[in-house]
Short mmCIF file of C-alpha atoms and ligand atoms in Angstrom, two decimals:
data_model
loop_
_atom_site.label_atom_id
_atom_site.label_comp_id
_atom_site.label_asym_id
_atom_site.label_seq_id
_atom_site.Cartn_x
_atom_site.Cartn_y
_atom_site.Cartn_z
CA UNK A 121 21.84 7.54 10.23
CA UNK A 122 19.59 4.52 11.15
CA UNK A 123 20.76 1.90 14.04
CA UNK A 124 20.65 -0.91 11.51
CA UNK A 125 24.14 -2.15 9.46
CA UNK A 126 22.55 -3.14 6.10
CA UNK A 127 23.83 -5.26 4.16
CA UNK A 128 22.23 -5.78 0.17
CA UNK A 129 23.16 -9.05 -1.45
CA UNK A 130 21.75 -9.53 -4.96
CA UNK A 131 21.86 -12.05 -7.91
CA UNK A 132 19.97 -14.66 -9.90
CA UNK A 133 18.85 -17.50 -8.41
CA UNK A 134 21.17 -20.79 -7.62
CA UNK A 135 24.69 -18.49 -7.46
CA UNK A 136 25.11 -19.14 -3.79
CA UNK A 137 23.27 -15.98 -2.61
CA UNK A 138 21.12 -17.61 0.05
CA UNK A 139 23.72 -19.97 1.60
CA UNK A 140 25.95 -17.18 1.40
CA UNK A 141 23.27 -14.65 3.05
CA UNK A 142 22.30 -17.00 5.70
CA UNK A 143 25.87 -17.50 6.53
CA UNK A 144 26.79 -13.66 7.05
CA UNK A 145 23.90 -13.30 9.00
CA UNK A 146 24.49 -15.87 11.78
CA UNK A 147 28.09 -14.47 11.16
CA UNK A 148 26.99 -10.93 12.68
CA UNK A 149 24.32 -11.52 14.63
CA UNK A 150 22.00 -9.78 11.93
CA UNK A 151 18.33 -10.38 10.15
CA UNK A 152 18.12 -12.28 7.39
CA UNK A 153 15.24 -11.57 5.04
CA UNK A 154 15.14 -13.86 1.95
CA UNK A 155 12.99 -10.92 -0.15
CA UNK A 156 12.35 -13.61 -3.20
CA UNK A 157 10.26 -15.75 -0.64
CA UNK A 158 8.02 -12.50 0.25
CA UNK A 159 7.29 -12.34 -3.58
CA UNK A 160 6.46 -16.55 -3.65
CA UNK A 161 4.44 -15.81 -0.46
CA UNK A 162 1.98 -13.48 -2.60
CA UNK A 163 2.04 -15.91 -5.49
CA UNK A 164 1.32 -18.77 -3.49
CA UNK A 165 -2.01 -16.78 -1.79
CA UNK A 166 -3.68 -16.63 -5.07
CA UNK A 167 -2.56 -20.14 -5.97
CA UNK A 168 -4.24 -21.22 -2.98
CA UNK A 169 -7.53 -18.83 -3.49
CA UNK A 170 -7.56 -19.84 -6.84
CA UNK A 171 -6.87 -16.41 -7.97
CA UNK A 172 -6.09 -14.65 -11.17
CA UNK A 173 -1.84 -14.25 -11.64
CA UNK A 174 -2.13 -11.82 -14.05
CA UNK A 175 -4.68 -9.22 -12.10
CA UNK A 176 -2.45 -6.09 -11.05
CA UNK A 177 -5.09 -5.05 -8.11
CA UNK A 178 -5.84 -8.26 -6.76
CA UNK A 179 -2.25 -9.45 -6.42
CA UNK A 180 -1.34 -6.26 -4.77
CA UNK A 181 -4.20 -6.59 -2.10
CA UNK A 182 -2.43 -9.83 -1.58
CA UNK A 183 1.17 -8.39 -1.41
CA UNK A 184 0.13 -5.76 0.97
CA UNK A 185 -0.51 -9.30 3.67
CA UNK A 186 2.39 -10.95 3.36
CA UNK A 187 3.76 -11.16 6.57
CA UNK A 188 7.42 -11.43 6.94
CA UNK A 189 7.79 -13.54 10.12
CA UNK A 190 7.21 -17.23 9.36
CA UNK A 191 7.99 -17.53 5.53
CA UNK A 192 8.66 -21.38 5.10
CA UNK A 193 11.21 -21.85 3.04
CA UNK A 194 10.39 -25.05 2.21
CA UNK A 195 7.01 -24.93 0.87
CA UNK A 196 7.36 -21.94 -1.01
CA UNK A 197 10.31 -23.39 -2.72
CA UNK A 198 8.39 -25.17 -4.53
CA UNK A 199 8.88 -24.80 -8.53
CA UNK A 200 5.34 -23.49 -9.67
CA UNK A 201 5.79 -21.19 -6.87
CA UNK A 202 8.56 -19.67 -8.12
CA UNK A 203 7.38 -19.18 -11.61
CA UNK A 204 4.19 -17.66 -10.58
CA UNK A 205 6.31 -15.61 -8.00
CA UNK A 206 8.41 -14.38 -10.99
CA UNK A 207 4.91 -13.66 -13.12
CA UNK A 208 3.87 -11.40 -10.56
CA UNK A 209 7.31 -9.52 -9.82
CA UNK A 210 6.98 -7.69 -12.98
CA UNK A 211 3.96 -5.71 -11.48
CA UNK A 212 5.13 -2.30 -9.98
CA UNK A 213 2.02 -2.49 -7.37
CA UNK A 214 3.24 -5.75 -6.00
CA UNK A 215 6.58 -4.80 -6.02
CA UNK A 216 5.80 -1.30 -4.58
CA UNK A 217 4.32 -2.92 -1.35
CA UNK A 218 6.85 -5.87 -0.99
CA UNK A 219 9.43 -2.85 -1.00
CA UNK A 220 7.62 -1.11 1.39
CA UNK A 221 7.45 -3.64 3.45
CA UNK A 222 11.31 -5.07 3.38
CA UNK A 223 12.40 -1.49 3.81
CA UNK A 224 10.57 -1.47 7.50
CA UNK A 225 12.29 -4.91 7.97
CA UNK A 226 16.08 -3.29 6.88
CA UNK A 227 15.50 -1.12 9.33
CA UNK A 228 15.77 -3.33 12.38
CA UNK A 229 18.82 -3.16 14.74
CA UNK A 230 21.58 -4.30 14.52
CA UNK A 231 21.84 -4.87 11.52
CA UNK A 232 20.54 -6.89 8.35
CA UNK A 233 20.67 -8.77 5.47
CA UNK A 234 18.66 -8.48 2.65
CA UNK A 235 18.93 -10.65 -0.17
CA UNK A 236 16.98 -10.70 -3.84
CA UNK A 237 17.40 -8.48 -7.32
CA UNK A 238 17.10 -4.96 -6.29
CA UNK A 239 18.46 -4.48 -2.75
CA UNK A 240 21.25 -2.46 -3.91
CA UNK A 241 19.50 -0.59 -6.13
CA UNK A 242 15.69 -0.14 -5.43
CA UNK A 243 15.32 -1.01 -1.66
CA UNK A 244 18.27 -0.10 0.10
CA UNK A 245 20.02 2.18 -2.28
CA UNK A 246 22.39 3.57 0.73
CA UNK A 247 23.30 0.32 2.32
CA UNK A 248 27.13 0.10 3.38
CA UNK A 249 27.63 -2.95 2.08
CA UNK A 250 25.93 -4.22 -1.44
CA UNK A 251 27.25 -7.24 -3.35
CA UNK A 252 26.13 -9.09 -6.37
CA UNK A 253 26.52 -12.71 -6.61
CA UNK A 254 26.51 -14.13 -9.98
CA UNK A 255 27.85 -17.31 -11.42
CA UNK A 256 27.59 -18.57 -15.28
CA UNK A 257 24.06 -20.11 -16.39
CA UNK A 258 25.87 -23.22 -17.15
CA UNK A 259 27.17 -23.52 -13.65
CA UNK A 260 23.74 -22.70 -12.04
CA UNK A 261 21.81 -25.38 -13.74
CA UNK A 262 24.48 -27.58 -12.63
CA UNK A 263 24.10 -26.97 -9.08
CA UNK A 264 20.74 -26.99 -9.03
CA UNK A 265 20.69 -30.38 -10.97
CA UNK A 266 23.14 -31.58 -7.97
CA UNK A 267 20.50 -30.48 -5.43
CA UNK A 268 17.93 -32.69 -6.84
CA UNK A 269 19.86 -36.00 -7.20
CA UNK A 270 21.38 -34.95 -3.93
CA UNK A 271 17.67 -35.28 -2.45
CA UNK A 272 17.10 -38.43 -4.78
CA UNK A 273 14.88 -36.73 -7.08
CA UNK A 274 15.08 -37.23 -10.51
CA UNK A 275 16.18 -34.37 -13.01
CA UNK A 276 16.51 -33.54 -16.24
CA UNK A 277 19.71 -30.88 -17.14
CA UNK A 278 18.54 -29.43 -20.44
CA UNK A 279 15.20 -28.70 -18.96
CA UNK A 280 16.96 -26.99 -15.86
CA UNK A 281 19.07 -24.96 -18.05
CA UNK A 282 16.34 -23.18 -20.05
CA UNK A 283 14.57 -22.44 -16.85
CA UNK A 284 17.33 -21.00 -15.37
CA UNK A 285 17.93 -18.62 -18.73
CA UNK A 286 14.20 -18.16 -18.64
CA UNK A 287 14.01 -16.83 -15.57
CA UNK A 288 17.37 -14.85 -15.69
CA UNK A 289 15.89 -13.29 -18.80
CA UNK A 290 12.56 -12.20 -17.05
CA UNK A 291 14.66 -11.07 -14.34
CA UNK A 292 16.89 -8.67 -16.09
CA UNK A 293 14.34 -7.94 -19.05
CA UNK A 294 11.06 -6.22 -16.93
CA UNK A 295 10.86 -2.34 -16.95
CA UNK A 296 10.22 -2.08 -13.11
CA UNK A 297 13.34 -3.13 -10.96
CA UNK A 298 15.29 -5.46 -13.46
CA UNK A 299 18.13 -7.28 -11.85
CA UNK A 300 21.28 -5.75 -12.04
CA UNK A 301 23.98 -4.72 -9.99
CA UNK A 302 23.97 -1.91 -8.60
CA UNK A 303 27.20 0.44 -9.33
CA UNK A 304 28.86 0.44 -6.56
CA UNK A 305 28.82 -3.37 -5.51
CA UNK A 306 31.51 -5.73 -5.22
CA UNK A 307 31.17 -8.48 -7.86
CA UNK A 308 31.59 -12.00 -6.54
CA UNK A 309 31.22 -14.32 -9.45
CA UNK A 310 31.47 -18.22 -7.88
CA UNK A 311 31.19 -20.01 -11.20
CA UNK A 312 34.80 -21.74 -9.90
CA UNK A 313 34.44 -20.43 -5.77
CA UNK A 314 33.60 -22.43 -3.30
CA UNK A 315 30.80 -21.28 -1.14
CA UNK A 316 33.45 -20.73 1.87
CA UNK A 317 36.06 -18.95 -0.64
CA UNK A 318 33.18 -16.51 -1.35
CA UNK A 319 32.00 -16.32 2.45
CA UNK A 320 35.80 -15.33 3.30
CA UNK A 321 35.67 -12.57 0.35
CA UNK A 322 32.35 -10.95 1.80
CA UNK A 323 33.66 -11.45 5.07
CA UNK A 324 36.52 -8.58 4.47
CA UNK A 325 34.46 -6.39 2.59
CA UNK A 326 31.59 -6.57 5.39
CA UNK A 327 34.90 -5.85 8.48
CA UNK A 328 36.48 -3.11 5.72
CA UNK A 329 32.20 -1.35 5.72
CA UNK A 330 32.19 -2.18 9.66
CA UNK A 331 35.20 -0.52 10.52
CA UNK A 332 34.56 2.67 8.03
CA UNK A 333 31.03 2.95 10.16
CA UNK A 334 32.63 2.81 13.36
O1 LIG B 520 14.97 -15.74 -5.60
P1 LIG B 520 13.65 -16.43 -5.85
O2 LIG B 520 13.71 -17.51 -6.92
O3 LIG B 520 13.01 -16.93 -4.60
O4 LIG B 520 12.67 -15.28 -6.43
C1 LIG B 520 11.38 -15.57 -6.90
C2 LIG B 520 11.01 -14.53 -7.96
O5 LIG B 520 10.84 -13.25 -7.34
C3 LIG B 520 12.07 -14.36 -9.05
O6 LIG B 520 11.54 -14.55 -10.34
C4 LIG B 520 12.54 -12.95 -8.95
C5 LIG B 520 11.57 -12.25 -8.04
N1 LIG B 520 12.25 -11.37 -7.10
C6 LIG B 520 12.31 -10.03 -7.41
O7 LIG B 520 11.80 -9.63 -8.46
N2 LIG B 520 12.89 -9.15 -6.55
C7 LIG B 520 13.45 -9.58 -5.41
N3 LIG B 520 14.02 -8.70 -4.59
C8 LIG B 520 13.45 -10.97 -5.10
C9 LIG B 520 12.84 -11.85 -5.98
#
């Protein structure tokens, strides 16, 4: 058995995975590896080199130098980003190295947490401890609508919506990897859970794993 405690948390975007996956790692002391930002990390290098997105051998080359240490967060959260991230996600030689990689990275002791679409069931198929966050589309536009005004941005709701079914539909639609959970995860939908009501449900299921392992 490897020294590292994995944990695999998976969903579509805006259903509380990150806050949730941030959370459990300072909660454990483990590594937290966001695994969408290693795929907007690749898409953003051939933004910036003014590359091709739809070249199979070029965006692997770029893939395959992603470093994990010192993803920002904040720049590649940045919308075009994440469509072009999602453009290049349905290529099995991108994803092949970006799993490679975060497979090295689950490996490090104590313990981690990896968070994206296929952590459960592509990456870390034998992690302890694999849950799938999920909340209705409806709900996920809303939040992320919230987030903008929140900033004082301006949004528009409709337009949020479709994205968010467009890019669920992507997700859960390509032949390589599609999003889904894997069978044995818990389910923690949080259309109508707070963000501390969900911490407080992985929180038992992560002590239940712990203990089992001990
Ligand atoms: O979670 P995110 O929005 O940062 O992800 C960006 C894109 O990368 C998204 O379209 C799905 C894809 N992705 C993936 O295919 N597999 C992962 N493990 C993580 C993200």
């Amino acid at each position: 058995m490897s020294d590292s405690f994995i944990i695999a948390i998976d969903g579509p975007a805006a259903a509380g995975k990150g806050t949730l996956s941030r959370g459990i790692a300072e909660q454990y002391g483990f590594h937290h590896l966001d695994t969408g930002l290693t795929y907007r990390a690749a898409a953003k290098a051939l933004i910036d080199a003014g590359l091709p997105l739809d070249d199979e051998t070029i965006a692997e080359k770029m893939a395959r130098e992603v470093e994990l240490t010192g993803l920002d967060r904040d720049i590649l959260s940045r919308h075009e980003i994440g469509e072009a991230a999602s453009k290049i996600a349905v290529m099995p030689a991108v994803r092949r190295a970006l799993v490679e990689a975060q497979r090295r990275f689950s490996e490090r002791p104590p313990g981690t947490v990896l968070d994206g679409r296929d952590i459960g069931t592509v990456v870390c198929p034998a992690a302890p401890v694999k849950l799938y966050v999920t909340a209705s589309p409806e709900v996920r536009a809303k939040r992320r609508y919230d987030e903008i005004i929140g900033k004082g941005g301006s949004a528009d709701f409709d337009a949020i919506f479709e994205d968010v079914k467009r890019r669920d539909d992507r997700d859960m639609n390509r032949a390589d990897s599609p999003m889904k959970p894997a069978n044995d995860a818990h389910l923690l939908d949080t259309s109508e859970m707070s963000i501390e009501a969900a911490f407080q449900a992985a929180r038992s299921i992560i002590d239940a794993a712990l203990s089992r392992n001990a």
